[in-house]
mmCIF file of C-alpha atoms and ligand atoms in Angstrom:
data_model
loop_
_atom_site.group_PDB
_atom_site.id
_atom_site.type_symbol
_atom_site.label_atom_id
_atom_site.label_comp_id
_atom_site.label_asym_id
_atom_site.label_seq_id
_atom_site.Cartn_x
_atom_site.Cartn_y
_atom_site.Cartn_z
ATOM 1 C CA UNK G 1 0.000 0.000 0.000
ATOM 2 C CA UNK G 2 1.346 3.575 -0.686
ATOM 3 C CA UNK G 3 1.493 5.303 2.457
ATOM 4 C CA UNK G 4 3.811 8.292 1.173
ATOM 5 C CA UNK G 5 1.840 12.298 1.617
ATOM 6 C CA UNK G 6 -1.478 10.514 3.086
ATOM 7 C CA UNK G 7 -2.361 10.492 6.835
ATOM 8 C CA UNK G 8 -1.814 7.705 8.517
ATOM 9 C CA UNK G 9 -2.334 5.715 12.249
ATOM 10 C CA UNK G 10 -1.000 3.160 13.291
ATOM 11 C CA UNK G 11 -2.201 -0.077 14.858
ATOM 12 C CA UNK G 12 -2.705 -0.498 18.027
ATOM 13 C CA UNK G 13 -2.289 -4.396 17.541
ATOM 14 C CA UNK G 14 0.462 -5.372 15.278
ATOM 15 C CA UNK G 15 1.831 -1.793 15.170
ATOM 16 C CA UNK G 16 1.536 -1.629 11.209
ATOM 17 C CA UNK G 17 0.560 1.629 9.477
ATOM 18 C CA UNK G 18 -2.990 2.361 8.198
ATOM 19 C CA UNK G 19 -4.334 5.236 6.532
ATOM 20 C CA UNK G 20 -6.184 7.707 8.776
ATOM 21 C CA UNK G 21 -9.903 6.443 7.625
ATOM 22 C CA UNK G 22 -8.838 3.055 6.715
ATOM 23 C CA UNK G 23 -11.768 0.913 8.877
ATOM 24 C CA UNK G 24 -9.417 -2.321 9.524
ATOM 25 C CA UNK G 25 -5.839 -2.811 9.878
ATOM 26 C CA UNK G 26 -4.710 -4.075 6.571
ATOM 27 C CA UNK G 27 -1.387 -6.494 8.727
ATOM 28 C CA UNK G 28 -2.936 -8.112 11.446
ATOM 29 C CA UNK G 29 -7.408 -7.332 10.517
ATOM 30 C CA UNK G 30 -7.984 -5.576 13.514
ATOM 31 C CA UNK G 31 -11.465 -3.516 13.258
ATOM 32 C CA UNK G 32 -10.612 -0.125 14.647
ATOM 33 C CA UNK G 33 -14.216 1.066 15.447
ATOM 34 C CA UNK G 34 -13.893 -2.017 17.857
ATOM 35 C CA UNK G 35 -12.040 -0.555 19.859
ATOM 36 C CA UNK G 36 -14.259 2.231 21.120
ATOM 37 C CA UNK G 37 -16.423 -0.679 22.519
ATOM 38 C CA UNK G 38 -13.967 -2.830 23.785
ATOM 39 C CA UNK G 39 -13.322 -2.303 27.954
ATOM 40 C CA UNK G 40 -10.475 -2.442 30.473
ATOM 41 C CA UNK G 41 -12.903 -4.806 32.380
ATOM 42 C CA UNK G 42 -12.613 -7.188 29.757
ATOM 43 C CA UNK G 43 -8.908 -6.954 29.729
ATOM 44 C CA UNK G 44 -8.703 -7.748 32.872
ATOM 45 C CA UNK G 45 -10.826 -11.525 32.382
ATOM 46 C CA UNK G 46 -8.593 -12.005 29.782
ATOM 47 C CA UNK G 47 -5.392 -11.793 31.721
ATOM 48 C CA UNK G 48 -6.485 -14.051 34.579
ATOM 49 C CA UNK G 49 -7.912 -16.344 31.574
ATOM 50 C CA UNK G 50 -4.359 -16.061 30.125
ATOM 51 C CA UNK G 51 -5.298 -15.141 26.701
ATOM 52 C CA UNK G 52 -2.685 -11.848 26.382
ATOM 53 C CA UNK G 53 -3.303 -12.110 22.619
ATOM 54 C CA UNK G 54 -6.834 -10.637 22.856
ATOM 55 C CA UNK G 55 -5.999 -7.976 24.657
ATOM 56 C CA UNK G 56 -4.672 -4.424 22.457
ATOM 57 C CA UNK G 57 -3.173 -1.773 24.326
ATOM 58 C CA UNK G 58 -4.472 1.599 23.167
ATOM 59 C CA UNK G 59 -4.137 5.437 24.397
ATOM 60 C CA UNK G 60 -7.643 5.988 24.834
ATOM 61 C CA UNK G 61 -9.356 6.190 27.833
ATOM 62 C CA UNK G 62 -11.628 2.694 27.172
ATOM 63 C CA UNK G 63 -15.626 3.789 28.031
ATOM 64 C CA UNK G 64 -15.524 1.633 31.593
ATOM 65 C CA UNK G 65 -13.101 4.166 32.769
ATOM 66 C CA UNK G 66 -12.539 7.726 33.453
ATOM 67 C CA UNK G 67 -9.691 10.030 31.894
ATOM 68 C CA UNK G 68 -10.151 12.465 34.805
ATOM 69 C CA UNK G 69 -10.204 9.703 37.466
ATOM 70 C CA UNK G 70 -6.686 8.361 35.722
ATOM 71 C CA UNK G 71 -5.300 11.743 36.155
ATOM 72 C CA UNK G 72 -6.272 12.087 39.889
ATOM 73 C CA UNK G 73 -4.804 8.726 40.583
ATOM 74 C CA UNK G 74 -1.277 9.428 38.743
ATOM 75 C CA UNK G 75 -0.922 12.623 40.410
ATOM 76 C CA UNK G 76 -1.904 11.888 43.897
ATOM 77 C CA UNK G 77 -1.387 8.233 44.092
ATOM 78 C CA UNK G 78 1.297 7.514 41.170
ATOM 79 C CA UNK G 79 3.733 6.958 43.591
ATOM 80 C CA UNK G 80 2.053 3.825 44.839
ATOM 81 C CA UNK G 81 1.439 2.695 41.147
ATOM 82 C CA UNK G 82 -2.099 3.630 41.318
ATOM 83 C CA UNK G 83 -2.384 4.164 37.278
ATOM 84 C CA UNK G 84 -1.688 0.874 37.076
ATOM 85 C CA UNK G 85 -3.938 -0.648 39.302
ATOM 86 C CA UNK G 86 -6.732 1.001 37.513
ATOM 87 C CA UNK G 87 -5.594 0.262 34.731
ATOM 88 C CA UNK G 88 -5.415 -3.428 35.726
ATOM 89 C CA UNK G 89 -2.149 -3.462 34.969
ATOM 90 C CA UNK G 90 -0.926 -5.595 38.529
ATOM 91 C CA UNK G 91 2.404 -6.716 37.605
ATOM 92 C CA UNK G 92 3.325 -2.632 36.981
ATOM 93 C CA UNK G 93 1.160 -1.581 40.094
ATOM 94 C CA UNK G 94 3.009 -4.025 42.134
ATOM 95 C CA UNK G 95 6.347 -2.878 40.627
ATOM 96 C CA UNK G 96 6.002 0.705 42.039
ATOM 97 C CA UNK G 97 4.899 -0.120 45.612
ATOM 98 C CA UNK G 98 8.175 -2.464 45.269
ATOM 99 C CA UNK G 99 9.782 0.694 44.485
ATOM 100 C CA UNK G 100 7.865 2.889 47.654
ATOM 101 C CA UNK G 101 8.424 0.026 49.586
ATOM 102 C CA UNK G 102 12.492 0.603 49.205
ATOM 103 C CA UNK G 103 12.128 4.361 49.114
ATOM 104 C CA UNK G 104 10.796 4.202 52.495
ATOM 105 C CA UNK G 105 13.319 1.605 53.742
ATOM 106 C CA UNK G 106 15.707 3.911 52.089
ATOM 107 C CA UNK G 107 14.517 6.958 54.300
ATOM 108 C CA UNK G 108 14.094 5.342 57.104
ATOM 109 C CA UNK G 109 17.518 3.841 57.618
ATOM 110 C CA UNK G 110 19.661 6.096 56.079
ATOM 111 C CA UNK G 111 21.424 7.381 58.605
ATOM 112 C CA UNK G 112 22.218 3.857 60.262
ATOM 113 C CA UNK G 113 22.772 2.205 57.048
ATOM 114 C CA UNK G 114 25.354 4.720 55.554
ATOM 115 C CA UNK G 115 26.940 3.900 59.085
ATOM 116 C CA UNK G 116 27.333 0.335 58.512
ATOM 117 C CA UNK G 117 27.831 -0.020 54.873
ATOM 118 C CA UNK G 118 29.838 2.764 53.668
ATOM 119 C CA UNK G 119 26.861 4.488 51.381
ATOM 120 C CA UNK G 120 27.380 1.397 49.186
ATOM 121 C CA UNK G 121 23.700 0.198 50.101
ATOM 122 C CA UNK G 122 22.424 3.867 49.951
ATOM 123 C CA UNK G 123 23.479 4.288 46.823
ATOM 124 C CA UNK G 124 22.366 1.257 45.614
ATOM 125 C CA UNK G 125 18.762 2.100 47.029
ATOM 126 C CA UNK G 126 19.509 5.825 45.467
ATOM 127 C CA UNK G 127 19.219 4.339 42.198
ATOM 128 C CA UNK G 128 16.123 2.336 42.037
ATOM 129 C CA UNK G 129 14.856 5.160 43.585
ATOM 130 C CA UNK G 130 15.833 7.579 41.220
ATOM 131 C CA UNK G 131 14.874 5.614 38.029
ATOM 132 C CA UNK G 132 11.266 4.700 40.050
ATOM 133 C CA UNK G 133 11.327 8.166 40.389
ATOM 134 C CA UNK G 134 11.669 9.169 37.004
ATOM 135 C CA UNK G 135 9.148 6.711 35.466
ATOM 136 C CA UNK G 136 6.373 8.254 38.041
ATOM 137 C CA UNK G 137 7.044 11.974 36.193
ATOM 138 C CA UNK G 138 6.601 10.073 33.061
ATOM 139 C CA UNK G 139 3.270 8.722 33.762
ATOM 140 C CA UNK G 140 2.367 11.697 34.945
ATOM 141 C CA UNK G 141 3.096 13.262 31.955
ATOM 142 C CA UNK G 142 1.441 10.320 29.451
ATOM 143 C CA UNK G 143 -1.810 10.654 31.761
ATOM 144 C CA UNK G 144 -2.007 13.744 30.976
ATOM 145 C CA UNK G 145 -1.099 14.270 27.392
ATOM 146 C CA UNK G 146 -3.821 10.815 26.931
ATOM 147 C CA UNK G 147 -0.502 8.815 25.890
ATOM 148 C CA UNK G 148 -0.693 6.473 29.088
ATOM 149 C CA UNK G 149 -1.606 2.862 27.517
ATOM 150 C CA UNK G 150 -4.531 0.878 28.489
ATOM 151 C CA UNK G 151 -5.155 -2.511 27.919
ATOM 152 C CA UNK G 152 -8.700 -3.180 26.819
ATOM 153 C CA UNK G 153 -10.270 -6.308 24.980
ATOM 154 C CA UNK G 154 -13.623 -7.545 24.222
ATOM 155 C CA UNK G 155 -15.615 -9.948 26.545
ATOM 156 C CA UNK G 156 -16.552 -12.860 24.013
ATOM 157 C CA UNK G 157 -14.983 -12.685 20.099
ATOM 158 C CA UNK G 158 -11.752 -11.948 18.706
ATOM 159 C CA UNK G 159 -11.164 -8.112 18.034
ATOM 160 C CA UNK G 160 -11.039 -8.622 14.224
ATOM 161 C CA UNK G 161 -14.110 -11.060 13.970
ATOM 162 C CA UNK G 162 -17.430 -10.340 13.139
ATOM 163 C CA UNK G 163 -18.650 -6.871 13.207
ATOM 164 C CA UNK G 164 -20.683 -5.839 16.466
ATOM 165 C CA UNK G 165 -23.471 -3.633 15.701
ATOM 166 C CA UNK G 166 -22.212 -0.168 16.658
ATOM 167 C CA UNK G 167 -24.910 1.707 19.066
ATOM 168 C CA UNK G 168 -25.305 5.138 18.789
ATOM 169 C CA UNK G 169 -25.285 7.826 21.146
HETATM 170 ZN ZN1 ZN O 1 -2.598 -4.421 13.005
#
């Protein structure tokens, strides 16, 4: 296909280019309108079912949740991974309160630590720390430029089977 001086997206899916008002993905078949119905709730049976392939990341706050709600959470909570819990995102969520859990061990023994050890612990902690740190500020800034990615699926067929009948507003 000749993509060259026309508008493109790309897929959420397989990651191949589309043009801008192309209805499916022309690599992998994924419906794009699908997507607007397709929830986080669903995403979330379909990891404990274990079927990751049915699931399609996108950057669009999915109709079961709220973009303000995501940005509250980030800002006030990001530091406990709370994006990614509502999200349902666990393994990240559980990733950053790994990462509070060692900034507080990190504050609260400083002083005796760097005693014992030299810094060389402290500085170890400093750095998961600091790169935790960093990816908190990033999520705050993808929450709020609606770049964060949410996983969303559909609760019974594949995203590129059958078209569902779209319901209007
Ligand atoms: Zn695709």
């Amino acid at each position: 296909m000749e993509f060259r001086g026309r508008q493109t997206q790309k897929c959420p899916r397989c990651g191949g280019k589309a043009l801008i008002n192309q209805y499916k993905c022309p690599d992998c078949g994924l419906i794009f309108a699908k997507l607007d119905m397709a929830t986080n709730k669903a995403a979330s049976q379909r990891y404990k079912n274990r079927e990751k392939s049915a699931i399609v990341f996108v950057k669009k706050v999915p109709i079961d949740l709220k973009r303000w709600k995501l940005i509250l959470y980030t800002v006030l909570f990001g530091l406990f991974g709370a994006q990614y819990f509502y999200t349902k995102r666990w393994w990240w969520g559980l990733c950053y309160i790994l990462g509070f859990t060692l900034l507080s061990v990190c504050v609260i023994f400083n002083a005796p630590l760097l005693n014992i050890w030299d810094g060389g612990l402290i500085s170890f902690f400093g750095l998961i720390v600091g790169v935790y740190g960093v990816c908190w500020m990033f999520d705050i800034f993808k929450v709020c430029l609606g770049k964060f990615k949410i996983p969303v699926s559909l609760p019974k067929n594949e995203l590129n089977a059958v078209i569902l009948s779209k319901e209007e507003d």
